[in-house]
mmCIF file of C-alpha atoms in Angstrom:
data_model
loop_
_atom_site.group_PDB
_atom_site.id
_atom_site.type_symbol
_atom_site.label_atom_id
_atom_site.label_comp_id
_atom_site.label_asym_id
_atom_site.label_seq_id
_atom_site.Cartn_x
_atom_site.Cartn_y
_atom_site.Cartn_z
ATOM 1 C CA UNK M 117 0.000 0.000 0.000
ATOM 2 C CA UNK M 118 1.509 3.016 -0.746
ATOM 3 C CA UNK M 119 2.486 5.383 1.907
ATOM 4 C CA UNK M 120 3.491 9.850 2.036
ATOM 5 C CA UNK M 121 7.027 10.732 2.879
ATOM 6 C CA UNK M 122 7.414 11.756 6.132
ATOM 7 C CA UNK M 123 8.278 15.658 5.531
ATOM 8 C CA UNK M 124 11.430 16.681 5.477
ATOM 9 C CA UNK M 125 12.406 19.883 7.708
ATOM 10 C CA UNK M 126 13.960 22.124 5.047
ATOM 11 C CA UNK M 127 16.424 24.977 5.211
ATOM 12 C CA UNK M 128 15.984 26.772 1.802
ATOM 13 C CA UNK M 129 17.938 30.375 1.779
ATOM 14 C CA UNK M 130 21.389 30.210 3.836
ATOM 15 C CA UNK M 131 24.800 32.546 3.188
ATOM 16 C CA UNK M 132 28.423 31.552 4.039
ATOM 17 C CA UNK M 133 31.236 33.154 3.658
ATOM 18 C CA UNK M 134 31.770 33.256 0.390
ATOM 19 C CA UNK M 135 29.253 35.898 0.311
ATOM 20 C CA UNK M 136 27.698 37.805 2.978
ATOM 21 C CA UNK M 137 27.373 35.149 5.784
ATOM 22 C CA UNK M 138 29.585 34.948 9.125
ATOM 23 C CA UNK M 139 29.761 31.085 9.269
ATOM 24 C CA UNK M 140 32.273 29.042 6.976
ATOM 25 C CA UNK M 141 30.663 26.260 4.673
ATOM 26 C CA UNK M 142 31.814 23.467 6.978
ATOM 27 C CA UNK M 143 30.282 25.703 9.982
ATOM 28 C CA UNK M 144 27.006 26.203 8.324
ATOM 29 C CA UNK M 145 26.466 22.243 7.603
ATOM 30 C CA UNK M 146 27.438 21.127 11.225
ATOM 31 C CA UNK M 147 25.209 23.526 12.814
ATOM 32 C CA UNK M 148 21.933 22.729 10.680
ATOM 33 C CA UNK M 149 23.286 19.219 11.105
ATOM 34 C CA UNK M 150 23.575 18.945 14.437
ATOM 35 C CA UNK M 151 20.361 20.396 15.186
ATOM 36 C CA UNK M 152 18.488 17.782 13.200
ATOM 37 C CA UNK M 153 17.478 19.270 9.695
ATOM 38 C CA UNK M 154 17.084 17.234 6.723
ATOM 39 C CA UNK M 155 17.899 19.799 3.780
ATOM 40 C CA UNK M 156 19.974 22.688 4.063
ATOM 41 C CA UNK M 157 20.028 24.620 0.631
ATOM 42 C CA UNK M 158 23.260 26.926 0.520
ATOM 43 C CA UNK M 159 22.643 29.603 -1.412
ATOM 44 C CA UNK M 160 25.237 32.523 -1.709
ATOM 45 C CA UNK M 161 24.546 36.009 -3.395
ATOM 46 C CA UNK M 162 25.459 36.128 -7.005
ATOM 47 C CA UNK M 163 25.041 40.258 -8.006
ATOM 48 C CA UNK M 164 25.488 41.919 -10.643
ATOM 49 C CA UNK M 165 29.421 42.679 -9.700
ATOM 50 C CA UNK M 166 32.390 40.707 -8.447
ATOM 51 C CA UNK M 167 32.141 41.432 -4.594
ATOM 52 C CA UNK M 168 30.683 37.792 -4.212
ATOM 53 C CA UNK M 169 30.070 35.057 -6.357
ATOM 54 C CA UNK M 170 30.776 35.797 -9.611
ATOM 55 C CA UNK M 171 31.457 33.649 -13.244
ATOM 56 C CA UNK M 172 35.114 33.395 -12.497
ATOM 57 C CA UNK M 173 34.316 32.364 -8.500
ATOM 58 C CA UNK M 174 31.778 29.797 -8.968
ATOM 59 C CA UNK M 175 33.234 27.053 -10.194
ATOM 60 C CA UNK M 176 35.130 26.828 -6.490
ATOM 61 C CA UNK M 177 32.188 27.675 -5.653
ATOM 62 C CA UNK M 178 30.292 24.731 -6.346
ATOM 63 C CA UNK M 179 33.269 21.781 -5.790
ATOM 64 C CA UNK M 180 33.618 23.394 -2.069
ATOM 65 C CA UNK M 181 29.860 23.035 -1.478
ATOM 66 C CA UNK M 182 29.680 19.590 -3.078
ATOM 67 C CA UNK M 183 32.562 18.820 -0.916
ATOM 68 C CA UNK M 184 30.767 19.553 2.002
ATOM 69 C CA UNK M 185 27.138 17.989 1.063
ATOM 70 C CA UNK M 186 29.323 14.768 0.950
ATOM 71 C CA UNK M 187 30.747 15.200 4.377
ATOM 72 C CA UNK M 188 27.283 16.321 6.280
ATOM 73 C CA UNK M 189 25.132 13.346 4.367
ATOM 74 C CA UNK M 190 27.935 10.897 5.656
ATOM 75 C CA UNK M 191 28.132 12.536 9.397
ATOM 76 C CA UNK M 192 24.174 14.108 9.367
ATOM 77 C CA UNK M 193 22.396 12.478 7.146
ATOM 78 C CA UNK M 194 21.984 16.035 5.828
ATOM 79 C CA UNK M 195 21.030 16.273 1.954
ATOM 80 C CA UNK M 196 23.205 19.741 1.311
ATOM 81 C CA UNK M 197 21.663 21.385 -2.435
ATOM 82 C CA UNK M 198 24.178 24.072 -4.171
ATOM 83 C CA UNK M 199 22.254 27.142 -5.350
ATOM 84 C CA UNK M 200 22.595 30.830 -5.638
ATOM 85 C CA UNK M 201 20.920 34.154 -4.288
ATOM 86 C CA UNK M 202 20.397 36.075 -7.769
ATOM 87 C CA UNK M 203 20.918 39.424 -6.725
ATOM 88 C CA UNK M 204 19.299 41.876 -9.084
ATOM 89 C CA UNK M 205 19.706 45.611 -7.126
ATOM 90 C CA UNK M 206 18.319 48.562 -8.234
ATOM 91 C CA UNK M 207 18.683 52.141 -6.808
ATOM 92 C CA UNK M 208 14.742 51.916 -7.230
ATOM 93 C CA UNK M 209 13.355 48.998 -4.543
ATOM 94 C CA UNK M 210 9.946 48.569 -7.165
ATOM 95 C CA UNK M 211 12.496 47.497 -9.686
ATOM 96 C CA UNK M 212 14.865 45.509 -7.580
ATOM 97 C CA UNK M 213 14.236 41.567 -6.439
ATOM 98 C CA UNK M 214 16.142 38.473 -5.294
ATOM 99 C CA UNK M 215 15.337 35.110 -6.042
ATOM 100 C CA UNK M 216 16.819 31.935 -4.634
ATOM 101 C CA UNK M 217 17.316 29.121 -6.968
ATOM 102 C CA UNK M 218 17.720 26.029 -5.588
ATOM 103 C CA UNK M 219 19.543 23.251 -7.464
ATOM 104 C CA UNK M 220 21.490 25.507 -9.439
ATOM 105 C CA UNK M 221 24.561 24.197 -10.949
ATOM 106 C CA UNK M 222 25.346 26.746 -13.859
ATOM 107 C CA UNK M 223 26.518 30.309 -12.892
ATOM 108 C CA UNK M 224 23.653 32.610 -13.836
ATOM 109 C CA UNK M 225 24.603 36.348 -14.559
ATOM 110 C CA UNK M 226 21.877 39.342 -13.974
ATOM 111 C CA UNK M 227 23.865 41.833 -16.188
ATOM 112 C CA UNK M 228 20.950 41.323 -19.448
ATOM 113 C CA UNK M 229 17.947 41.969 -16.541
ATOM 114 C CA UNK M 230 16.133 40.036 -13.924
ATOM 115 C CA UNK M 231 13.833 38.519 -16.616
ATOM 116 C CA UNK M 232 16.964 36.626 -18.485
ATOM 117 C CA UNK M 233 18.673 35.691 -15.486
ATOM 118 C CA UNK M 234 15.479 33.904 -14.116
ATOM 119 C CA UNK M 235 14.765 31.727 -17.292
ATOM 120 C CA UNK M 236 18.209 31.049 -17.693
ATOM 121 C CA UNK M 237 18.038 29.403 -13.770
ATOM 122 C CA UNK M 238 14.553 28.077 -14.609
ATOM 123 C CA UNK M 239 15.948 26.414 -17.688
ATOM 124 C CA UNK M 240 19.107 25.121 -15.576
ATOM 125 C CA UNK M 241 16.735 23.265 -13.251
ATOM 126 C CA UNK M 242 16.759 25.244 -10.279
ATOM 127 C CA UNK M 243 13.782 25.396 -8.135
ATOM 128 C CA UNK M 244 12.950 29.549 -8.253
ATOM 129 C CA UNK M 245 11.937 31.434 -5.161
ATOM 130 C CA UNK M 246 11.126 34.987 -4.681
ATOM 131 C CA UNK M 247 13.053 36.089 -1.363
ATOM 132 C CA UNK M 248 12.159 38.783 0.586
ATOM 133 C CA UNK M 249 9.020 40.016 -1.354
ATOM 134 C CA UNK M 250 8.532 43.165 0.488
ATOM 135 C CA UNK M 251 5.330 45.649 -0.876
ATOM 136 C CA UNK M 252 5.923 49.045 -1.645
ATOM 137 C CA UNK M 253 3.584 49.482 1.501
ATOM 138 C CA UNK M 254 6.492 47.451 3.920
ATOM 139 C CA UNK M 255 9.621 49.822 2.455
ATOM 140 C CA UNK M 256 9.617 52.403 4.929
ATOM 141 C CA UNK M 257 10.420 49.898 7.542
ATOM 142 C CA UNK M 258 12.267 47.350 5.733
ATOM 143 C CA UNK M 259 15.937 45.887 5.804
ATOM 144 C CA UNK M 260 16.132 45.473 2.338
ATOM 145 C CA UNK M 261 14.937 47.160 -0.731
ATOM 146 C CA UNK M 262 13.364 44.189 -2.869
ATOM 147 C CA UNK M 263 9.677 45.097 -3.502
ATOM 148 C CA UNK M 264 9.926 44.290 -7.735
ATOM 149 C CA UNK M 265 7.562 40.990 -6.960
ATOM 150 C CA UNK M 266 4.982 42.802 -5.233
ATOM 151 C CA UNK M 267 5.110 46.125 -7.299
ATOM 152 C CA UNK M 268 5.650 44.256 -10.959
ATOM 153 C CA UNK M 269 2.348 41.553 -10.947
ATOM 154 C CA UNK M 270 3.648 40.031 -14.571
ATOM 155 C CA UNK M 271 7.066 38.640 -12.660
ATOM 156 C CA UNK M 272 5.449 36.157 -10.591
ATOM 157 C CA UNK M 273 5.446 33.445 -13.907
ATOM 158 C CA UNK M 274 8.983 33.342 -13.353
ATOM 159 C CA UNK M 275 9.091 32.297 -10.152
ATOM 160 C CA UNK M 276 8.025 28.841 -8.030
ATOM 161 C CA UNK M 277 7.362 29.974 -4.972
ATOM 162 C CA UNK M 278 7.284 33.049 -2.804
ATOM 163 C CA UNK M 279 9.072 33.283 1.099
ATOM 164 C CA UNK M 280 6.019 34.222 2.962
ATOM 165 C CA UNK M 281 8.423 34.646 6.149
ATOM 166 C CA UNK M 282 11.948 35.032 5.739
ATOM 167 C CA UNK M 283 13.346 35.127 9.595
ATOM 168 C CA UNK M 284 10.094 36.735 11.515
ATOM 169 C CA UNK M 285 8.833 38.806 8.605
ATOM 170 C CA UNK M 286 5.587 38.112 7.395
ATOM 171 C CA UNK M 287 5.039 39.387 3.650
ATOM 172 C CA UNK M 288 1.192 39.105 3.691
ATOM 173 C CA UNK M 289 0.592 40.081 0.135
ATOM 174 C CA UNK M 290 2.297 36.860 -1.019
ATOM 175 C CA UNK M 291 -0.924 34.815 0.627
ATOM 176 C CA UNK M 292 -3.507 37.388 -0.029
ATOM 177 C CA UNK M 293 -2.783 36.965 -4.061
ATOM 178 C CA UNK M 294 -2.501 33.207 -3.243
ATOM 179 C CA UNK M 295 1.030 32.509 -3.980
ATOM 180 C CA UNK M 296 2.790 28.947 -3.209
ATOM 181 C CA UNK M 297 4.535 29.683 0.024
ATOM 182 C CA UNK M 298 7.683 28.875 1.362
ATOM 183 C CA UNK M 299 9.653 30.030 4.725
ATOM 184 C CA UNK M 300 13.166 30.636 5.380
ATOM 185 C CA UNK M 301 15.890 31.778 7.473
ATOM 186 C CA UNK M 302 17.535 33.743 5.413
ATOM 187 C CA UNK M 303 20.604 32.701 7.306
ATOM 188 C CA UNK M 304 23.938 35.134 7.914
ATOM 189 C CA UNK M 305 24.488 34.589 11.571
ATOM 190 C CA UNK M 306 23.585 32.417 14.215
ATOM 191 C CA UNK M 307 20.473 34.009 15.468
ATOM 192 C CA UNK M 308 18.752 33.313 12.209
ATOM 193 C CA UNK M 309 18.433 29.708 12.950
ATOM 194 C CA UNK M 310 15.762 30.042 15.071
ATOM 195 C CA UNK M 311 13.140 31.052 12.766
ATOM 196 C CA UNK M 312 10.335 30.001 10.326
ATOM 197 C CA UNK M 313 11.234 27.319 7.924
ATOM 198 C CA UNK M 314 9.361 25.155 5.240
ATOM 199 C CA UNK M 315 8.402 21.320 5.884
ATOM 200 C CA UNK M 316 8.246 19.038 2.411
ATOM 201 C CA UNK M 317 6.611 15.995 1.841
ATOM 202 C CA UNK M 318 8.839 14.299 -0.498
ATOM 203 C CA UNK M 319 11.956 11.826 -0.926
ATOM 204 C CA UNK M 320 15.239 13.173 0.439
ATOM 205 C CA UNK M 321 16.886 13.489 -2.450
ATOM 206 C CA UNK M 322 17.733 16.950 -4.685
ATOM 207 C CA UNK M 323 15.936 15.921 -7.695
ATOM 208 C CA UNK M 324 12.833 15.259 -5.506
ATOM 209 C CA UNK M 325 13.407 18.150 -2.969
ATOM 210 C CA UNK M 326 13.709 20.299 -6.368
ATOM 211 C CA UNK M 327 11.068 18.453 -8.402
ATOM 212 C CA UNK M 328 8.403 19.752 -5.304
ATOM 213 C CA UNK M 329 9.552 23.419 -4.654
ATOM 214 C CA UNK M 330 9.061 23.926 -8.794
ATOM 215 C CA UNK M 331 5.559 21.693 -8.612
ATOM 216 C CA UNK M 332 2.095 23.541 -7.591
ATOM 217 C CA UNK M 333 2.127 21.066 -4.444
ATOM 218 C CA UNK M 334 1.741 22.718 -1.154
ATOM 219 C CA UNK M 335 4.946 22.859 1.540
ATOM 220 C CA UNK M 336 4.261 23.235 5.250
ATOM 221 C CA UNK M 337 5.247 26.137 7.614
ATOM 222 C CA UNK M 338 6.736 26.035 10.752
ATOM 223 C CA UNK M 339 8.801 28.002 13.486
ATOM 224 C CA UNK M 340 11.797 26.750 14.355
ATOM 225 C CA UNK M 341 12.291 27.705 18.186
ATOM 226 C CA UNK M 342 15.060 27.226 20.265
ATOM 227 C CA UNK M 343 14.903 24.364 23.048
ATOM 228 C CA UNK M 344 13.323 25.495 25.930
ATOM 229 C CA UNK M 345 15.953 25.207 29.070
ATOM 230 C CA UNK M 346 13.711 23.863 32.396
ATOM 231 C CA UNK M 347 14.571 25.279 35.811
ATOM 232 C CA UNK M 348 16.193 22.258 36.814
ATOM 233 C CA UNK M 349 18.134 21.978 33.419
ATOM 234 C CA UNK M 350 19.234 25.367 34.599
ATOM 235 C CA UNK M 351 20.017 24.017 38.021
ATOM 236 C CA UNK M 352 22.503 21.228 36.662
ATOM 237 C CA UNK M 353 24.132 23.592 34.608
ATOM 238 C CA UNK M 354 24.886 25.931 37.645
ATOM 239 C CA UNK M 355 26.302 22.817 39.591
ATOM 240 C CA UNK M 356 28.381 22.293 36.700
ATOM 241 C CA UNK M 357 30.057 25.721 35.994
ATOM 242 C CA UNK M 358 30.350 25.445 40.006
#
C-alpha cells in the first residue's frame, strides 16, 4: 500500500562566507546538522558585480559546497543542495528583487535583466523562489529594498514559490494573491536559525526536494524555536560551571 514521505524539515535560503554570511561552509552544515534538519540549501549572493560570487568564483564555488554535502550526508544524514541568491539591485526597490534558486549548478549572470537571469536558472533546473518580497507598503520599515515581486504583478510566472516569512517577517501580500509559500531563514548569523522554515513531503533526495519546490504542491510552515531550558536543566548547569 503506498504510503506519504514523512516531511522533510527544510532549510531553503542560507549565506556563508563566500558571500555575505559569518559562518564558513563546513560551519554552516554542522550547525543545521547537528540540530536535526534534513535539507539545508546553501545559497550565496550572485550580483550583478564581483564582490561575491561571480562567473570566475563559482566554479570553487560549487566543488567546495559539493565537498561539504558529501561530508554532512555521511556525518548528518543532511542532503546539502548548491544554489545561488540572484541578486538583481536597483537604486529603485519597485524594480529591484532576489530570487533563490535552488539546485542551481550553472553560474547565472543578472547583467541582461532580472527577466533573463530567471529563465536562464529556470531552464538550468533550479527550483525559483522569490526572497524577501517586500510591498511598496512594507519599504519604509524594511531591511532590504526588494519590492519588484509585489510592485511588478507580470514577474510572478517566473518564479516557483514566494518566502512568505523570511526570519520573523511576514510578507502578507504573497498569501492574499494566493502565492505557493515557502519560509526561510535567510541565514547570515547564528540568530537566524531560530526562525520560520518550510516542511516538504517528499523523498530526500535533490531531484525530488527540487522536483516539489518547482511543482504547484503545497509545503508546510513552521517556526523553528530554540529548546526550551527547564529550571532544573538550569540548576545542573549551575552545579556544573560550580
Amino acid at each position: 500500500m503506498p504510503t506519504k514521505s514523512p516531511p522533510l524539515l527544510c532549510e531553503l535560503h542560507t549565506h556563508s562566507r563566500w558571500s555575505d554570511g559569518s559562518l564558513t561552509l563546513r560551519e554552516l552544515c554542522d550547525l543545521y546538522g547537528r540540530r536535526g534538519f534534513d535539507v539545508l540549501a546553501v545559497t550565496d549572493h550572485a550580483p550583478r558585480d564581483e564582490r561575491q560570487i561571480h562567473a570566475g568564483s563559482f566554479p570553487a564555488y560549487l566543488a567546495a559546497v559539493e565537498a561539504e554535502a558529501r561530508r554532512a550526508r555521511e556525518l548528518y544524514d543532511l542532503l546539502v543542495i548548491p544554489g545561488l541568491e540572484i541578486t538583481y539591485d536597483d537604486p529603485d526597490p519597485l524594480q529591484a528583487a532576489h530570487v533563490v534558486a535552488v539546485g542551481l549548478r550553472e553560474y547565472v549572470a543578472v547583467d541582461e535583466g532580472l527577466e533573463t537571469a530567471l529563465a536562464s536558472a529556470r531552464a538550468h533546473g533550479a527550483a525559483l523562489v522569490a526572497a524577501h518580497p517586500y510591498s511598496p507598503e512594507q519599504l519604509a520599515g524594511a531591511t532590504r529594498g526588494t519590492a519588484a515581486f509585489a510592485a511588478r504583478p507580470e514577474l510572478a510566472p517566473l518564479v516557483e514559490r514566494f518566502e512568505l516569512f523570511n526570519r520573523h517577517t511576514l510578507f502578507g501580500w504573497v498569501a492574499a494573491a494566493g502565492h505557493p509559500a515557502v519560509a526561510t531563514g535567510d541565514f547570515h548569523r547564528v540568530d537566524h536559525l531560530h526562525t520560520w522554515k518550510t516542511l516538504l513531503p517528499c523523498a530526500k533526495d535533490e531531484e525530488a526536494v527540487v522536483g516539489y519546490l518547482r511543482s504547484a504542491r503545497p509545503a508546510f510552515l513552521a517556526r523553528f524555536d530554540a529548546p526550551q531550558v527547564s529550571a532544573g536543566d538550569h540548576d545542573d548547569q549551575d552545579r556544573q560551571a560550580a
